[in-house]
């Protein structure tokens, strides 16, 4: 679907996955990058008052007109492809970001791993916050299996930041840049 849009971006791409702390991590990363003078796109969820809060350019929610135009582009491009609510929103955000001259794009990804459309994008840095059981209706029953699925946002050739105090065993200290949590 992303290929059908014909959009790409030279911006550094950060993906953030996990159970708790994704929104805070995205907001802090966005603030740091903006303060350093970078142009930043942010896609996060959920929104509190308006859907526009999910898609921001340099800290400012995009307009209704901009969102509607992106949704219309996705609707035309998808043809017979069925998209989930999250996939539709993620692709619309990507459409908006790719049209801008951004230095960085931050995507809060949903389920993580093979079940997440955010995994299809080449990530320059993947961040994993704490991981716990969520999305209980999905086909995993054990925390360990769920943690491994969340961790699959990491293709093995990129920069990773893991903030989980008990990260999945699939990681080794030689392959992951660890961030210790204090508190």
XYZ file of N, CA and C in Angstrom:
549
model
N 0.837 -1.187 0.000
C 0.000 0.000 0.000
C 0.881 1.249 0.000
N 1.908 1.278 0.843
C 2.813 2.427 0.903
C 3.470 2.644 -0.449
N 3.842 1.556 -1.112
C 4.453 1.658 -2.438
C 3.464 2.227 -3.456
N 2.196 1.899 -3.313
C 1.183 2.418 -4.223
C 1.053 3.938 -4.103
N 1.328 4.471 -2.916
C 1.249 5.912 -2.731
C 2.398 6.622 -3.439
N 3.506 5.903 -3.635
C 4.651 6.495 -4.299
C 5.341 7.563 -3.468
N 5.197 7.503 -2.169
C 5.770 8.512 -1.290
C 6.933 7.940 -0.504
N 7.980 8.728 -0.414
C 9.090 8.374 0.449
C 9.552 9.650 1.136
N 10.436 9.496 2.089
C 10.936 10.642 2.836
C 12.383 10.392 3.196
N 13.162 11.444 3.174
C 14.558 11.322 3.595
C 14.714 11.613 5.083
N 13.616 11.887 5.766
C 13.656 12.177 7.205
C 14.101 10.946 7.988
N 14.794 11.171 9.080
C 15.127 10.080 10.000
C 13.815 9.580 10.609
N 13.636 8.258 10.618
C 12.390 7.677 11.119
C 12.628 6.979 12.456
N 11.852 7.403 13.451
C 11.874 6.793 14.775
C 10.543 6.080 14.971
N 10.567 4.819 15.392
C 9.343 4.124 15.762
C 9.392 3.838 17.260
N 8.235 3.964 17.905
C 8.145 3.756 19.351
C 7.059 2.727 19.606
N 7.421 1.629 20.264
C 6.480 0.565 20.598
C 6.559 0.275 22.087
N 5.597 -0.454 22.567
C 5.569 -0.835 23.974
C 4.147 -0.793 24.480
N 3.975 -1.007 25.766
C 2.655 -1.001 26.368
C 2.394 0.328 27.050
N 3.300 0.740 27.896
C 3.158 1.996 28.620
C 4.335 2.906 28.311
N 4.053 4.188 28.185
C 5.116 5.160 27.984
C 5.369 5.566 26.552
N 4.611 5.003 25.598
C 4.833 5.361 24.193
C 4.550 6.838 23.949
N 3.414 7.313 24.406
C 3.035 8.708 24.177
C 4.005 9.677 24.813
N 4.412 9.385 26.045
C 5.372 10.248 26.734
C 6.722 10.237 26.024
N 7.143 9.059 25.588
C 8.416 8.941 24.868
C 8.362 9.736 23.568
N 7.267 9.610 22.835
C 7.113 10.357 21.587
C 7.117 11.858 21.835
N 6.386 12.305 22.862
C 6.309 13.733 23.168
C 7.678 14.291 23.569
N 8.417 13.538 24.375
C 9.749 14.002 24.784
C 10.706 14.047 23.600
N 10.678 13.016 22.767
C 11.552 12.989 21.594
C 11.205 14.134 20.651
N 9.912 14.370 20.443
C 9.479 15.481 19.602
C 9.993 16.810 20.160
N 9.832 17.036 21.460
C 10.264 18.285 22.084
C 11.779 18.486 21.967
N 12.529 17.413 22.170
C 13.998 17.493 22.067
C 14.412 17.867 20.652
N 13.833 17.200 19.664
C 14.202 17.453 18.273
C 13.794 18.859 17.827
N 12.603 19.316 18.218
C 12.167 20.670 17.867
C 13.069 21.701 18.528
N 13.397 21.493 19.818
C 14.277 22.429 20.531
C 15.660 22.499 19.892
N 16.087 21.403 19.257
C 17.395 21.371 18.594
C 17.327 21.976 17.187
N 16.130 22.429 16.773
C 15.999 23.101 15.490
C 15.600 22.216 14.323
N 15.192 20.978 14.593
C 14.795 20.071 13.522
C 13.315 20.241 13.193
N 12.949 19.973 11.949
C 11.546 19.912 11.526
C 11.072 18.486 11.783
N 9.968 18.356 12.513
C 9.548 17.050 13.022
C 8.078 16.775 12.728
N 7.798 15.547 12.268
C 6.444 15.045 12.147
C 6.218 14.003 13.217
N 5.048 14.007 13.838
C 4.732 13.046 14.897
C 3.366 12.432 14.639
N 3.310 11.100 14.707
C 2.035 10.382 14.644
C 1.919 9.561 15.908
N 0.866 9.799 16.672
C 0.677 9.109 17.935
C -0.808 8.831 18.136
N -1.117 8.023 19.113
C -2.513 7.759 19.452
C -2.578 7.356 20.929
N -3.710 7.451 21.534
C -4.964 7.972 20.989
C -4.985 9.499 21.073
N -6.020 10.085 20.530
C -6.212 11.523 20.679
C -7.113 11.755 21.890
N -7.030 12.945 22.455
C -7.864 13.263 23.618
C -9.158 13.959 23.202
N -9.037 14.990 22.365
C -10.213 15.761 21.983
C -10.526 15.688 20.492
N -9.500 15.789 19.664
C -9.687 15.809 18.218
C -8.674 14.886 17.562
N -9.088 14.253 16.481
C -8.199 13.331 15.770
C -6.909 14.028 15.345
N -6.985 15.317 15.039
C -5.832 16.091 14.574
C -4.644 15.999 15.532
N -4.898 15.766 16.802
C -3.809 15.645 17.787
C -2.861 14.507 17.440
N -3.325 13.540 16.696
C -2.508 12.378 16.346
C -1.416 12.703 15.335
N -1.638 13.703 14.503
C -0.699 14.028 13.429
C -0.247 15.475 13.629
N 1.036 15.648 13.943
C 1.556 16.991 14.209
C 2.766 17.268 13.337
N 2.896 18.518 12.964
C 4.081 19.017 12.269
C 4.688 20.100 13.147
N 5.920 19.875 13.584
C 6.604 20.818 14.471
C 5.762 21.174 15.688
N 5.113 20.169 16.253
C 4.350 20.341 17.480
C 2.944 20.870 17.307
N 2.527 21.153 16.083
C 1.209 21.729 15.821
C 0.341 20.690 15.102
N -0.864 20.415 15.634
C -1.750 19.472 14.941
C -2.063 19.964 13.532
N -2.137 19.036 12.577
C -2.462 19.408 11.203
C -3.934 19.806 11.114
N -4.267 20.540 10.086
C -5.629 21.039 9.910
C -6.571 19.917 9.458
N -7.866 20.183 9.627
C -8.881 19.247 9.134
C -8.722 19.042 7.634
N -8.502 20.133 6.902
C -8.384 20.041 5.448
C -7.203 19.160 5.052
N -6.093 19.295 5.758
C -4.900 18.494 5.443
C -5.152 17.017 5.717
N -5.794 16.730 6.823
C -6.125 15.338 7.158
C -7.100 14.750 6.148
N -8.143 15.491 5.823
C -9.147 14.983 4.873
C -8.534 14.722 3.505
N -7.632 15.600 3.066
C -6.963 15.391 1.781
C -6.122 14.117 1.819
N -5.428 13.883 2.934
C -4.617 12.666 3.061
C -5.507 11.424 3.095
N -6.630 11.489 3.825
C -7.561 10.358 3.867
C -8.115 10.056 2.478
N -8.435 11.098 1.721
C -8.944 10.895 0.365
C -7.891 10.245 -0.531
N -6.631 10.646 -0.371
C -5.540 10.043 -1.151
C -5.418 8.558 -0.834
N -5.482 8.220 0.454
C -5.383 6.808 0.864
C -6.581 6.031 0.325
N -7.770 6.607 0.419
C -8.976 5.928 -0.056
C -8.876 5.623 -1.544
N -8.399 6.579 -2.331
C -8.246 6.347 -3.780
C -7.181 5.292 -4.064
N -6.078 5.334 -3.330
C -4.951 4.434 -3.605
C -5.223 2.998 -3.164
N -6.053 2.803 -2.156
C -6.205 1.464 -1.585
C -6.970 0.508 -2.494
N -7.796 1.026 -3.375
C -8.542 0.141 -4.269
C -9.360 -0.863 -3.486
N -9.077 -2.149 -3.704
C -9.801 -3.229 -3.022
C -9.102 -3.694 -1.741
N -8.007 -3.064 -1.392
C -7.258 -3.450 -0.183
C -8.040 -3.004 1.046
N -8.248 -3.929 1.975
C -8.917 -3.603 3.234
C -7.876 -3.094 4.223
N -8.163 -1.969 4.844
C -7.252 -1.397 5.835
C -7.949 -1.307 7.185
N -7.195 -1.516 8.252
C -7.731 -1.281 9.591
C -7.751 0.222 9.848
N -8.437 0.619 10.882
C -8.484 2.023 11.308
C -7.065 2.553 11.516
N -6.236 1.765 12.205
C -4.868 2.182 12.496
C -4.031 2.270 11.222
N -4.171 1.312 10.340
C -3.426 1.337 9.076
C -3.805 2.552 8.236
N -5.095 2.827 8.157
C -5.578 3.971 7.392
C -4.985 5.266 7.948
N -5.035 5.420 9.270
C -4.491 6.617 9.918
C -2.990 6.740 9.765
N -2.282 5.624 9.885
C -0.822 5.641 9.744
C -0.423 6.031 8.327
N -1.095 5.471 7.349
C -0.789 5.814 5.959
C -1.120 7.272 5.651
N -2.203 7.781 6.216
C -2.548 9.194 6.009
C -1.476 10.093 6.627
N -1.020 9.740 7.813
C 0.052 10.515 8.452
C 1.307 10.465 7.590
N 1.642 9.274 7.081
C 2.831 9.136 6.224
C 2.694 9.995 4.973
N 1.508 10.026 4.401
C 1.247 10.859 3.224
C 1.535 12.331 3.533
N 1.101 12.785 4.688
C 1.343 14.175 5.100
C 2.829 14.419 5.331
N 3.482 13.517 6.056
C 4.900 13.707 6.375
C 5.773 13.671 5.122
N 5.459 12.774 4.205
C 6.271 12.634 2.994
C 6.182 13.867 2.104
N 5.110 14.639 2.249
C 4.944 15.850 1.448
C 5.702 17.044 2.045
N 6.254 16.873 3.227
C 6.961 17.948 3.924
C 8.472 17.712 3.882
N 9.225 18.773 4.030
C 10.689 18.672 4.132
C 11.044 18.528 5.612
N 10.855 17.319 6.131
C 11.087 17.058 7.555
C 12.475 16.472 7.771
N 13.007 16.734 8.959
C 14.284 16.138 9.357
C 14.054 14.812 10.077
N 12.925 14.713 10.784
C 12.634 13.509 11.566
C 11.137 13.247 11.578
N 10.776 11.961 11.582
C 9.398 11.515 11.729
C 9.377 10.524 12.886
N 8.427 10.722 13.792
C 8.257 9.836 14.941
C 6.905 9.153 14.798
N 6.920 7.817 14.752
C 5.680 7.048 14.640
C 5.486 6.196 15.883
N 4.385 6.403 16.560
C 4.002 5.489 17.634
C 3.318 4.321 16.958
N 3.891 3.141 17.103
C 3.320 1.973 16.443
C 2.428 1.233 17.418
N 1.499 0.479 16.872
C 0.480 -0.177 17.676
C 0.934 -1.469 18.299
N 0.551 -2.588 17.684
C 0.796 -3.899 18.268
C 2.255 -4.300 18.260
N 3.021 -3.698 17.388
C 4.426 -4.084 17.284
C 4.578 -5.341 16.443
N 5.768 -5.501 15.902
C 6.098 -6.716 15.181
C 5.308 -6.942 13.916
N 5.104 -8.210 13.579
C 4.530 -8.575 12.289
C 3.090 -8.128 12.146
N 2.404 -7.817 13.239
C 1.006 -7.407 13.170
C 0.847 -5.899 13.023
N 1.940 -5.170 12.910
C 1.874 -3.722 12.894
C 2.311 -3.151 11.557
N 1.476 -2.292 10.991
C 1.817 -1.699 9.693
C 3.025 -0.781 9.796
N 3.317 -0.252 10.975
C 4.497 0.595 11.146
C 5.803 -0.139 10.926
N 5.772 -1.462 11.011
C 6.979 -2.249 10.805
C 7.408 -2.249 9.341
N 6.521 -1.929 8.447
C 6.834 -1.973 7.016
C 7.741 -0.839 6.561
N 7.905 0.162 7.409
C 8.756 1.297 7.063
C 10.171 1.060 7.566
N 11.145 1.503 6.801
C 12.543 1.371 7.215
C 12.804 2.346 8.359
N 13.115 1.817 9.513
C 13.296 2.612 10.715
C 14.778 2.898 10.947
N 15.068 4.144 11.269
C 16.446 4.506 11.599
C 16.751 4.234 13.070
N 15.738 4.361 13.922
C 15.911 4.062 15.342
C 14.578 3.585 15.899
N 14.576 2.415 16.527
C 13.375 1.870 17.144
C 13.517 1.951 18.657
N 12.474 2.434 19.305
C 12.465 2.558 20.758
C 11.392 1.641 21.324
N 11.749 0.880 22.344
C 10.812 -0.025 23.003
C 10.669 0.415 24.449
N 9.452 0.820 24.834
C 9.187 1.205 26.219
C 8.885 -0.066 27.002
N 8.263 0.060 28.153
C 7.913 -1.127 28.926
C 6.905 -1.972 28.147
N 6.963 -3.271 28.354
C 6.068 -4.184 27.650
C 5.320 -5.024 28.677
N 4.011 -5.055 28.521
C 3.160 -5.845 29.393
C 2.031 -6.394 28.537
N 1.179 -7.202 29.117
C 0.048 -7.747 28.369
C -0.959 -6.643 28.071
N -1.286 -6.503 26.808
C -2.366 -5.635 26.367
C -2.965 -6.283 25.134
N -3.986 -5.729 24.605
C -4.671 -6.314 23.457
C -5.032 -7.780 23.757
N -5.708 -7.983 24.892
C -5.983 -9.330 25.375
C -6.754 -10.207 24.397
N -7.518 -9.639 23.507
C -8.319 -10.444 22.595
C -7.526 -11.062 21.462
N -6.244 -10.750 21.377
C -5.428 -11.273 20.283
C -4.822 -12.621 20.653
N -4.296 -13.349 19.658
C -3.947 -14.751 19.881
C -2.645 -15.014 20.640
N -2.379 -14.297 21.686
C -1.272 -14.690 22.550
C -1.757 -14.656 23.992
N -1.312 -15.634 24.716
C -1.794 -15.772 26.088
C -0.701 -15.549 27.111
N 0.528 -15.539 26.670
C 1.619 -15.460 27.621
C 2.399 -14.173 27.423
N 2.791 -13.577 28.519
C 3.525 -12.309 28.466
C 4.799 -12.447 27.636
N 5.497 -13.561 27.768
C 6.754 -13.735 27.035
C 6.537 -13.664 25.522
N 5.526 -14.363 25.026
C 5.244 -14.350 23.586
C 4.841 -12.949 23.138
N 4.069 -12.257 23.968
C 3.644 -10.902 23.630
C 4.839 -9.957 23.594
N 5.762 -10.110 24.539
C 6.952 -9.260 24.591
C 7.815 -9.481 23.349
N 7.925 -10.709 22.921
C 8.705 -10.992 21.713
C 8.040 -10.348 20.503
N 6.704 -10.434 20.402
C 6.004 -9.802 19.280
C 6.225 -8.295 19.278
N 6.123 -7.668 20.445
C 6.353 -6.223 20.527
C 7.772 -5.886 20.080
N 8.716 -6.725 20.446
C 10.118 -6.437 20.137
C 10.432 -6.595 18.656
N 9.531 -7.174 17.888
C 9.800 -7.381 16.464
C 9.726 -6.106 15.639
N 9.583 -4.941 16.294
C 9.727 -3.693 15.552
C 11.192 -3.488 15.200
N 12.058 -4.358 15.714
C 13.490 -4.207 15.500
C 14.020 -5.094 14.392
N 14.148 -4.594 13.169
C 14.974 -5.358 12.230
C 16.389 -5.358 12.826
N 17.147 -6.362 12.586
C 18.409 -6.528 13.326
C 19.553 -5.644 12.848
N 19.335 -4.722 11.971
C 20.424 -3.906 11.453
C 20.312 -2.442 11.832
N 19.508 -2.093 12.811
C 19.335 -0.683 13.105
C 19.597 -0.346 14.559
N 19.496 0.944 14.840
C 19.708 1.449 16.196
C 18.475 1.178 17.029
N 18.695 0.725 18.254
C 17.603 0.374 19.144
C 17.812 0.990 20.516
N 16.725 1.417 21.121
C 16.751 1.874 22.502
C 15.687 1.068 23.230
N 16.081 0.391 24.303
C 15.155 -0.437 25.067
C 15.075 0.133 26.482
N 13.901 0.606 26.855
C 13.710 1.184 28.179
C 13.005 0.234 29.131
N 12.624 -0.941 28.663
C 11.940 -1.923 29.494
C 12.913 -2.451 30.542
N 12.543 -2.399 31.819
C 13.443 -2.909 32.858
C 13.653 -4.420 32.799
N 12.771 -5.125 32.105
C 12.880 -6.576 31.949
C 12.665 -6.906 30.472
N 13.646 -6.579 29.615
C 13.443 -6.732 28.174
C 13.342 -8.190 27.748
N 12.730 -8.428 26.594
C 12.632 -9.797 26.089
C 14.011 -10.441 25.982
N 14.079 -11.718 26.287
C 15.354 -12.447 26.279
C 15.971 -12.518 24.892
N 15.180 -12.235 23.866
C 15.700 -12.287 22.498
C 16.797 -11.253 22.263
N 16.904 -10.277 23.137
C 17.930 -9.250 22.985
C 19.194 -9.632 23.727
N 20.316 -9.267 23.176
C 21.576 -9.430 23.897
C 22.216 -8.065 23.995
N 23.043 -7.856 24.995
C 23.652 -6.542 25.199
C 24.586 -6.165 24.066
N 25.020 -7.114 23.278
C 25.894 -6.779 22.152
C 25.119 -6.254 20.956
N 23.812 -6.476 20.910
C 23.027 -6.062 19.750
C 22.091 -4.900 20.048
N 21.952 -4.522 21.298
C 20.997 -3.503 21.677
C 21.684 -2.437 22.507
N 21.349 -1.188 22.232
C 21.807 -0.100 23.082
C 20.814 0.012 24.220
N 21.245 -0.284 25.421
C 20.339 -0.345 26.558
C 20.182 1.022 27.211
N 18.995 1.311 27.654
C 18.729 2.489 28.461
C 18.179 1.982 29.780
N 18.844 2.296 30.856
C 18.391 1.856 32.165
C 17.305 2.802 32.676
N 16.313 2.266 33.338
C 15.290 3.111 33.925
C 15.628 3.318 35.393
N 15.369 4.499 35.861
C 15.642 4.823 37.243
C 14.341 5.226 37.902
N 14.130 4.705 39.095
C 12.947 5.215 39.680
C 12.149 4.453 40.562
